[in-house]
CSV table of C-alpha atoms in Angstrom, one decimal:
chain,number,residue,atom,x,y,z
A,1,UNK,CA,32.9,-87.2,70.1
A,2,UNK,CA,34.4,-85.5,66.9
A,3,UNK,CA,37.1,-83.1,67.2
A,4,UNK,CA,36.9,-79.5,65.3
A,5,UNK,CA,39.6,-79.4,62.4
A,6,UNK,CA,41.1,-75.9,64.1
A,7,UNK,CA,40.8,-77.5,67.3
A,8,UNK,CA,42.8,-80.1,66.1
A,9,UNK,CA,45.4,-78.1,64.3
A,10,UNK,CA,45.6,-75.5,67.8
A,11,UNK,CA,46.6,-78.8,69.9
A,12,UNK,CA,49.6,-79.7,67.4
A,13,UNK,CA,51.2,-77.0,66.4
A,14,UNK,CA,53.1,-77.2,69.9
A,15,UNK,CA,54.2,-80.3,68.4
A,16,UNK,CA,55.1,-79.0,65.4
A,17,UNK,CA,57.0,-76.5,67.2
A,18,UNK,CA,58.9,-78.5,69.2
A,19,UNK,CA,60.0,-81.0,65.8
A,20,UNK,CA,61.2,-78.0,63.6
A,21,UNK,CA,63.3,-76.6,67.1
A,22,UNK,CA,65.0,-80.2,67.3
A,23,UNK,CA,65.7,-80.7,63.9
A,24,UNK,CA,67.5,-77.0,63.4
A,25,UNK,CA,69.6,-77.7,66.4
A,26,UNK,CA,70.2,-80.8,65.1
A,27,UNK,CA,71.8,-79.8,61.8
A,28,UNK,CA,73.7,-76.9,63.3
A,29,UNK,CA,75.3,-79.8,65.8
A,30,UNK,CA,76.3,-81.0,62.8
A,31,UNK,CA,77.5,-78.3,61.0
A,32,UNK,CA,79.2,-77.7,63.9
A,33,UNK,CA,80.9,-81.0,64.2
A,34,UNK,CA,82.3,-80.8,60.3
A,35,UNK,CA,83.7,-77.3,60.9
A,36,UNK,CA,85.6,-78.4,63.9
A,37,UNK,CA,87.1,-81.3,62.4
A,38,UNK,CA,88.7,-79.5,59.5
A,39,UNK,CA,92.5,-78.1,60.3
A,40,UNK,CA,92.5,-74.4,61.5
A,41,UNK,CA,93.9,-72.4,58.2
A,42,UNK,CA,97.3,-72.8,56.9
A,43,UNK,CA,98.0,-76.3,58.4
A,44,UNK,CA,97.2,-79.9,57.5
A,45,UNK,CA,96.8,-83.4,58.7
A,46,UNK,CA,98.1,-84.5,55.1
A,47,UNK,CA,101.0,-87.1,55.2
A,48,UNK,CA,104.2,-85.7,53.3
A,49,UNK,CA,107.2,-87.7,52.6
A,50,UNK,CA,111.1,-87.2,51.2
A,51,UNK,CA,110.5,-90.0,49.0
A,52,UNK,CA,111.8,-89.3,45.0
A,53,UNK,CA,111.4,-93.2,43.7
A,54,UNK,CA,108.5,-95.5,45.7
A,55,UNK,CA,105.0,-95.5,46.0
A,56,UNK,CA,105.6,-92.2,48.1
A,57,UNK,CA,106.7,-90.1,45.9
A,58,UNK,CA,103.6,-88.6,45.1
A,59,UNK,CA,104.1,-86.8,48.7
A,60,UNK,CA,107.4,-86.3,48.2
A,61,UNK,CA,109.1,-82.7,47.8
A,62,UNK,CA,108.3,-81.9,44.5
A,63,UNK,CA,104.9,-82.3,45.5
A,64,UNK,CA,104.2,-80.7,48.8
A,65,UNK,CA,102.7,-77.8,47.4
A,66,UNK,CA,100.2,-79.7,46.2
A,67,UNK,CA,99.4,-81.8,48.6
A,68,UNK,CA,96.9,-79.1,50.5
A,69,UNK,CA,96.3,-75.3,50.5
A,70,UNK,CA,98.1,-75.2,53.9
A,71,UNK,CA,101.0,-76.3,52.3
A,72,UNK,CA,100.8,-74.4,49.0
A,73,UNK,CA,104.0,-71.9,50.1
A,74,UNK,CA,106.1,-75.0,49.4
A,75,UNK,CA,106.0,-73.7,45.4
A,76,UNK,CA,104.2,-70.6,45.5
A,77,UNK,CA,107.1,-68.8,48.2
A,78,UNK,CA,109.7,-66.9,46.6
A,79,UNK,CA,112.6,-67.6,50.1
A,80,UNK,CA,112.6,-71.0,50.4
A,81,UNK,CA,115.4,-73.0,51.9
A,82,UNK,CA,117.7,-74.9,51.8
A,83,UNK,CA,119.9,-72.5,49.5
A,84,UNK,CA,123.9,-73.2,48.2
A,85,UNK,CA,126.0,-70.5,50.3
A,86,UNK,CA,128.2,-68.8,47.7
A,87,UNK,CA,131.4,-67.8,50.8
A,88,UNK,CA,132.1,-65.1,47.7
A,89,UNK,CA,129.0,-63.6,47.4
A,90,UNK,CA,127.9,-63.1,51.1
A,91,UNK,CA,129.3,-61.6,53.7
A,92,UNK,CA,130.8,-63.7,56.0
A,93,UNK,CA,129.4,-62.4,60.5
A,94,UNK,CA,132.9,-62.8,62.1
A,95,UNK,CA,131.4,-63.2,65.4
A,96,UNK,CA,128.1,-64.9,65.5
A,97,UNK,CA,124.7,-65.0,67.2
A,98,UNK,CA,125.3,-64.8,71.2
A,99,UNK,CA,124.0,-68.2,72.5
A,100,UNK,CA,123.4,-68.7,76.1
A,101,UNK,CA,122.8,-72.9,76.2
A,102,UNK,CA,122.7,-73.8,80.0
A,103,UNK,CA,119.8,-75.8,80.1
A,104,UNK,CA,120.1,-79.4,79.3
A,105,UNK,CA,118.7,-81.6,76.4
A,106,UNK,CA,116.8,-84.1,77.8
A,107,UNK,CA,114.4,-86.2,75.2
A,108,UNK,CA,115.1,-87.7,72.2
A,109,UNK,CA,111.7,-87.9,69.8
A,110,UNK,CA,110.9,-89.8,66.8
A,111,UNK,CA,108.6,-87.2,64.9
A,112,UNK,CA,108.3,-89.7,61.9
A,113,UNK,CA,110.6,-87.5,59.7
A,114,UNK,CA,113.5,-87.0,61.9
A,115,UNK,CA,115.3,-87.4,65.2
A,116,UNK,CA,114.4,-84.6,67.6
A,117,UNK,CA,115.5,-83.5,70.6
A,118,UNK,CA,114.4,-81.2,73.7
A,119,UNK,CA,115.1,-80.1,76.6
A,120,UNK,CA,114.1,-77.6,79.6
A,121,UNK,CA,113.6,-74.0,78.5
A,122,UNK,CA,116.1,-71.4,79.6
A,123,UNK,CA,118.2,-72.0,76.2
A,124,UNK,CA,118.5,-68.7,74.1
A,125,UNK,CA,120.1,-66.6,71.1
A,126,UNK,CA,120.0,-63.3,69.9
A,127,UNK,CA,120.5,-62.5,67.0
A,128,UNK,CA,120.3,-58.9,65.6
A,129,UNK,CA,118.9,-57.5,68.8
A,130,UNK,CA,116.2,-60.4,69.0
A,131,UNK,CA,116.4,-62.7,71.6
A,132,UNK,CA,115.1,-66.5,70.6
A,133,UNK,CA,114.4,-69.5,72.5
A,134,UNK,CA,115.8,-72.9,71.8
A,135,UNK,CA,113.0,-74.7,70.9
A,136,UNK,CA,114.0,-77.9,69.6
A,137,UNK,CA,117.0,-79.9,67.9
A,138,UNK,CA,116.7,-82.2,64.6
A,139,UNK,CA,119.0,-83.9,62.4
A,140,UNK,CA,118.9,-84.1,58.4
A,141,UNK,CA,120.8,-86.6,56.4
A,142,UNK,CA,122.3,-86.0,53.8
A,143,UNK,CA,122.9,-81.7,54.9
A,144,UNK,CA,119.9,-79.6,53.3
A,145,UNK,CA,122.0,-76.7,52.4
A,146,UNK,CA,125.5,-77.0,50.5
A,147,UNK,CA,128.7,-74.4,51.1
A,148,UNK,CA,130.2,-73.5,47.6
A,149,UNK,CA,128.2,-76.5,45.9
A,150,UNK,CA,129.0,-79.0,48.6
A,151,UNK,CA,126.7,-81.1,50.7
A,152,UNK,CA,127.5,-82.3,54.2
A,153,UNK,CA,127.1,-85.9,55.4
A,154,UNK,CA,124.7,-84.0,57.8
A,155,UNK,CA,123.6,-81.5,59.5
A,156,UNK,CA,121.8,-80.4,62.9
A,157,UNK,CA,118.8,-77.9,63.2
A,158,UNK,CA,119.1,-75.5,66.5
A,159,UNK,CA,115.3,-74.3,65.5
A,160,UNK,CA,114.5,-70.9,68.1
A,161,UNK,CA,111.3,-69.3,68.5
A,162,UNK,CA,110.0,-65.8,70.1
A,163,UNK,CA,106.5,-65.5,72.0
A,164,UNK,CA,105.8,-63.9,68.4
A,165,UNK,CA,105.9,-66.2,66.6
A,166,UNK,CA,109.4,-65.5,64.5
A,167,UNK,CA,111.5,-68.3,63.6
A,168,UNK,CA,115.6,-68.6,63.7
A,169,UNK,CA,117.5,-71.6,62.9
A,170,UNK,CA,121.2,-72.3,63.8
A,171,UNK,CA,122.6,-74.5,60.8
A,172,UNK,CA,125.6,-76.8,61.7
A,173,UNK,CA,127.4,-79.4,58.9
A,174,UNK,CA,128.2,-82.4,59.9
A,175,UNK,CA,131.6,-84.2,57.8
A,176,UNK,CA,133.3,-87.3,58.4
A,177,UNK,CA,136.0,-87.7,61.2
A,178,UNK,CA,136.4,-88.2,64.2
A,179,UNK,CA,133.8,-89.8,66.6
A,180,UNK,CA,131.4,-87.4,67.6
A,181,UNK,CA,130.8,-87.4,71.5
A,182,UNK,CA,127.5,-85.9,71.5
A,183,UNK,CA,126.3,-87.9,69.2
A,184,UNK,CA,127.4,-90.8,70.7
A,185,UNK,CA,124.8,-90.0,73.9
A,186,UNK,CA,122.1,-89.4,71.3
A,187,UNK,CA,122.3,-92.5,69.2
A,188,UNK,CA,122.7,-94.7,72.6
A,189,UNK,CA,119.2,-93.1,73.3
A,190,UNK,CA,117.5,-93.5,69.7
A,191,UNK,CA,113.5,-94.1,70.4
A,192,UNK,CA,111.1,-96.5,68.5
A,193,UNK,CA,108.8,-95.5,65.9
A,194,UNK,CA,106.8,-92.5,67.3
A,195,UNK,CA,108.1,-92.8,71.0
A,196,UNK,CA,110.5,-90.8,72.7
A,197,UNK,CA,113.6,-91.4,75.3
A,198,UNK,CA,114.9,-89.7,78.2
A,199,UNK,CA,118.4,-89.5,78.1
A,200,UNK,CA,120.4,-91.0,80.7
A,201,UNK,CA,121.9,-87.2,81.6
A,202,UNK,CA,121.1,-83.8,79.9
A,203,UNK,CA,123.0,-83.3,76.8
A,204,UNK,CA,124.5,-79.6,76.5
A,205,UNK,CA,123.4,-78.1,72.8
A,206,UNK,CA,126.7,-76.4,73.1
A,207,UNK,CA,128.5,-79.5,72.7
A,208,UNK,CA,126.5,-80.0,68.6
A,209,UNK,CA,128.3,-76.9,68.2
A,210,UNK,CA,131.9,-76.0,66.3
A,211,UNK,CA,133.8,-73.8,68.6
A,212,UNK,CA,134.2,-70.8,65.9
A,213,UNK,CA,130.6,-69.3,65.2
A,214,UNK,CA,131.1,-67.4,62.2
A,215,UNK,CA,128.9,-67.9,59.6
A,216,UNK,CA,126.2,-66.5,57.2
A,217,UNK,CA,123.0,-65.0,57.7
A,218,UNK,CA,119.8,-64.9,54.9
A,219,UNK,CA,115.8,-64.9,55.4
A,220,UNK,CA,114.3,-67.7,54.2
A,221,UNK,CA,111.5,-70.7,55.4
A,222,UNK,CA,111.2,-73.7,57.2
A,223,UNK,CA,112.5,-76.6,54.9
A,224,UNK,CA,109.6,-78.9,56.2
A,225,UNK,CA,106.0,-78.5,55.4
A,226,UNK,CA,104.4,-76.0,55.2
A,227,UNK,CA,107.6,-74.9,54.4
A,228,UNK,CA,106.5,-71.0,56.2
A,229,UNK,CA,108.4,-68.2,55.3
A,230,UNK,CA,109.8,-66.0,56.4
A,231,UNK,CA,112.7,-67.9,58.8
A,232,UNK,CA,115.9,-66.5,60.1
A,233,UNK,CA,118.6,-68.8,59.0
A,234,UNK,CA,122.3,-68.9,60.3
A,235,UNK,CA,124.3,-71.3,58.4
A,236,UNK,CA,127.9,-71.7,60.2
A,237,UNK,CA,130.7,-72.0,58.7
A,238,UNK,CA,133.1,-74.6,60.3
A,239,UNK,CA,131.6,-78.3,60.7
A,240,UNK,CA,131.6,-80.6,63.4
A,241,UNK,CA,132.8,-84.1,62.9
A,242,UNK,CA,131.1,-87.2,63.4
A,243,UNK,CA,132.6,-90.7,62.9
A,244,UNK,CA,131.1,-93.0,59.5
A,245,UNK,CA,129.8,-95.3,61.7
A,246,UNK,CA,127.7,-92.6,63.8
A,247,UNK,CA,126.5,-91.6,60.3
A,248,UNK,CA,126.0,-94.8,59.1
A,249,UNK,CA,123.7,-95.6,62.4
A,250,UNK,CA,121.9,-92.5,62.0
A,251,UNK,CA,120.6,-93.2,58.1
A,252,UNK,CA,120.2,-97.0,59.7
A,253,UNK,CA,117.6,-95.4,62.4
A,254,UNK,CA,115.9,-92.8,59.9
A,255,UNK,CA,115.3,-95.5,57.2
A,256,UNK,CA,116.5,-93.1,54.3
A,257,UNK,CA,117.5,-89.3,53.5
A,258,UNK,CA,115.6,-86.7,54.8
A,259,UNK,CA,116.7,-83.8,53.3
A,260,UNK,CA,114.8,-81.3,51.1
A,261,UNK,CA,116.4,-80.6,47.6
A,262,UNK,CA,118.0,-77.1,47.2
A,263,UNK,CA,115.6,-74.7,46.4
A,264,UNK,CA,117.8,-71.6,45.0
C-alpha cells in the first residue's frame, strides 16, 4: 500500500524534531565545555620564568607582559616593584607595622619558583589601621629590592592579605653572617620538586624577623606574575643574617636566581 507524500512528511517531522533538539544541545555542550576551560579573567595557566640567558628566556621578566592579557600589568602598570629605597628621599616609620605572629609555620612548599612556607592562621599585622593576615612566607635570591643601590644576598616575603582582597608585604634582607637559626629548620625541611614538608616543629615567623622594625612604606604590586597592583609594601630597614653556606644551599635547592629586576 502506498503512503501519501503529506502523510509521510506528518510521521517525520517528530523525527526531525527530535535531531535538530539533540544537535543544538549538543553544540551548546560544547560551547560550554570551551568556555569553562579558558582561565577566569586576569589570570593564566601560562608558564613564566626568571630566566635572562637559556631557552627560557622568552618567559623571562622582560617578557611577562607578553606572555598573556592576564599578565599584561607586568609592563603596562605604572607601581611596579621591586624599587631602589633612596633612605634620603623617604621617610623613614620609626616604629613599624604591629605584628601579632603566634601561630606557628608549619609547611614548607616547592611552588616551582620559590620556597614557600605556611602555617595555621591566627598570624596578623596592621598596618595604617588595616589589619592583615599572614598568608604565606617566600624566599628570593639574590634580594628583589636594593637599599641606596644595594642588593641583599636575600630576602624573605611576609605576604598578608584581607577578606578584601588587599595585599601587604613585609620585606626583610637577608646579608652574610652569622648562621641563621631559622633558616637552619627550614633548609633541614626543603621539599622535592612540587611537594611539600611538614616541619618537624612550628617555626615562629617572628624569628625571620630583625628585632628593630623600622622601615619604609610605598604602594606598589606583586613582583610575580601577574605582577597586580596595587600592593602595600614594607621594606625594613635592618637585615637579618644568614650564614654563606645557608645561602649557598638555598640557590643549590632553587636551581638559580629568582628575583625580578628593579623596576623604578
Amino acid at each position: 500500500m502506498s503512503v501519501a507524500p503529506s502523510t509521510t512528511l506528518m510521521s517525520l517531522r517528530p523525527l526531525i524534531a527530535a535531531v535538530i533538539i539533540a544537535t543544538s544541545a549538543l553544540s551548546a555542550s560544547v560551547q560550554a565545555k570551551s568556555s569553562d576551560s579558558l582561565p577566569a579573567p586576569g589570570t593564566s595557566v601560562t608558564e613564566w620564568s626568571y630566566s635572562t640567558q637559556d631557552a627560557n628566556s622568552e618567559n623571562g621578566p622582560e617578557h611577562w607582559g607578553e606572555l598573556t592579557p592576564g599578565y599584561a600589568e607586568c609592563t603596562t602598570g605604572k607601581q611596579q616593584s621591586p624599587i631602589n629605597i633612596d633612605s634620603q628621599q623617604r621617610t623613614l616609620d620609626e616604629n613599624g607595622p604591629k605584628l601579632d605572629y603566634h601561630s606557628p609555620l608549619l609547611v614548607t612548599r616547592d611552588t616551582g619558583h620559590t620556597l614557600q612556607i605556611e602555617g595555621a592562621s591566627g598570624n596578623t599585622m596592621t598596618l595604617e589601621g588595616i589589619q592583615y593576615t599572614l598568608s604565606q612566607v617566600h624566599l628570593h635570591i639574590p634580594s628583589e629590592h636594593s637599599i641606596d643601590g644595594k642588593h641583599s644576598a636575600m630576602e624573605i616575603h611576609l605576604v598578608h592579605s584581607t577578606p578584601e582582597g588587599k595585599l601587604a608585604i613585609i620585606a626583610v634582607m637577608v646579608k652574610a653572617g652569622h648562621d641563621n637559626l631559622a633558616l637552619n629548620r627550614l633548609l633541614s625541611r626543603l621539599p622535592q620538586s612540587g611537594l611539600s614538608e611538614t616541619l618537624t616543629s612550628g617555626l615562629s615567623a617572628n624569628l625571620l624577623l630583625p628585632r628593630d622594625h623600622s622601615g619604609w612604606q610605598y604602594e606598589g604590586s606583586l613582583t610575580t606574575p601577574p605582577c597586580s597592583e596595587s600592593v602595600n609594601w614594607y621594606v625594613m630597614k635592618t637585615p637579618v643574617e644568614a650564614s654563606q653556606a645557608q645561602i649557598d644551599a638555598y640557590l643549590k635547592w632553587q636551581g638559580g636566581e629568582n628575583a625580578r629586576p628593579l623596576q623604578r
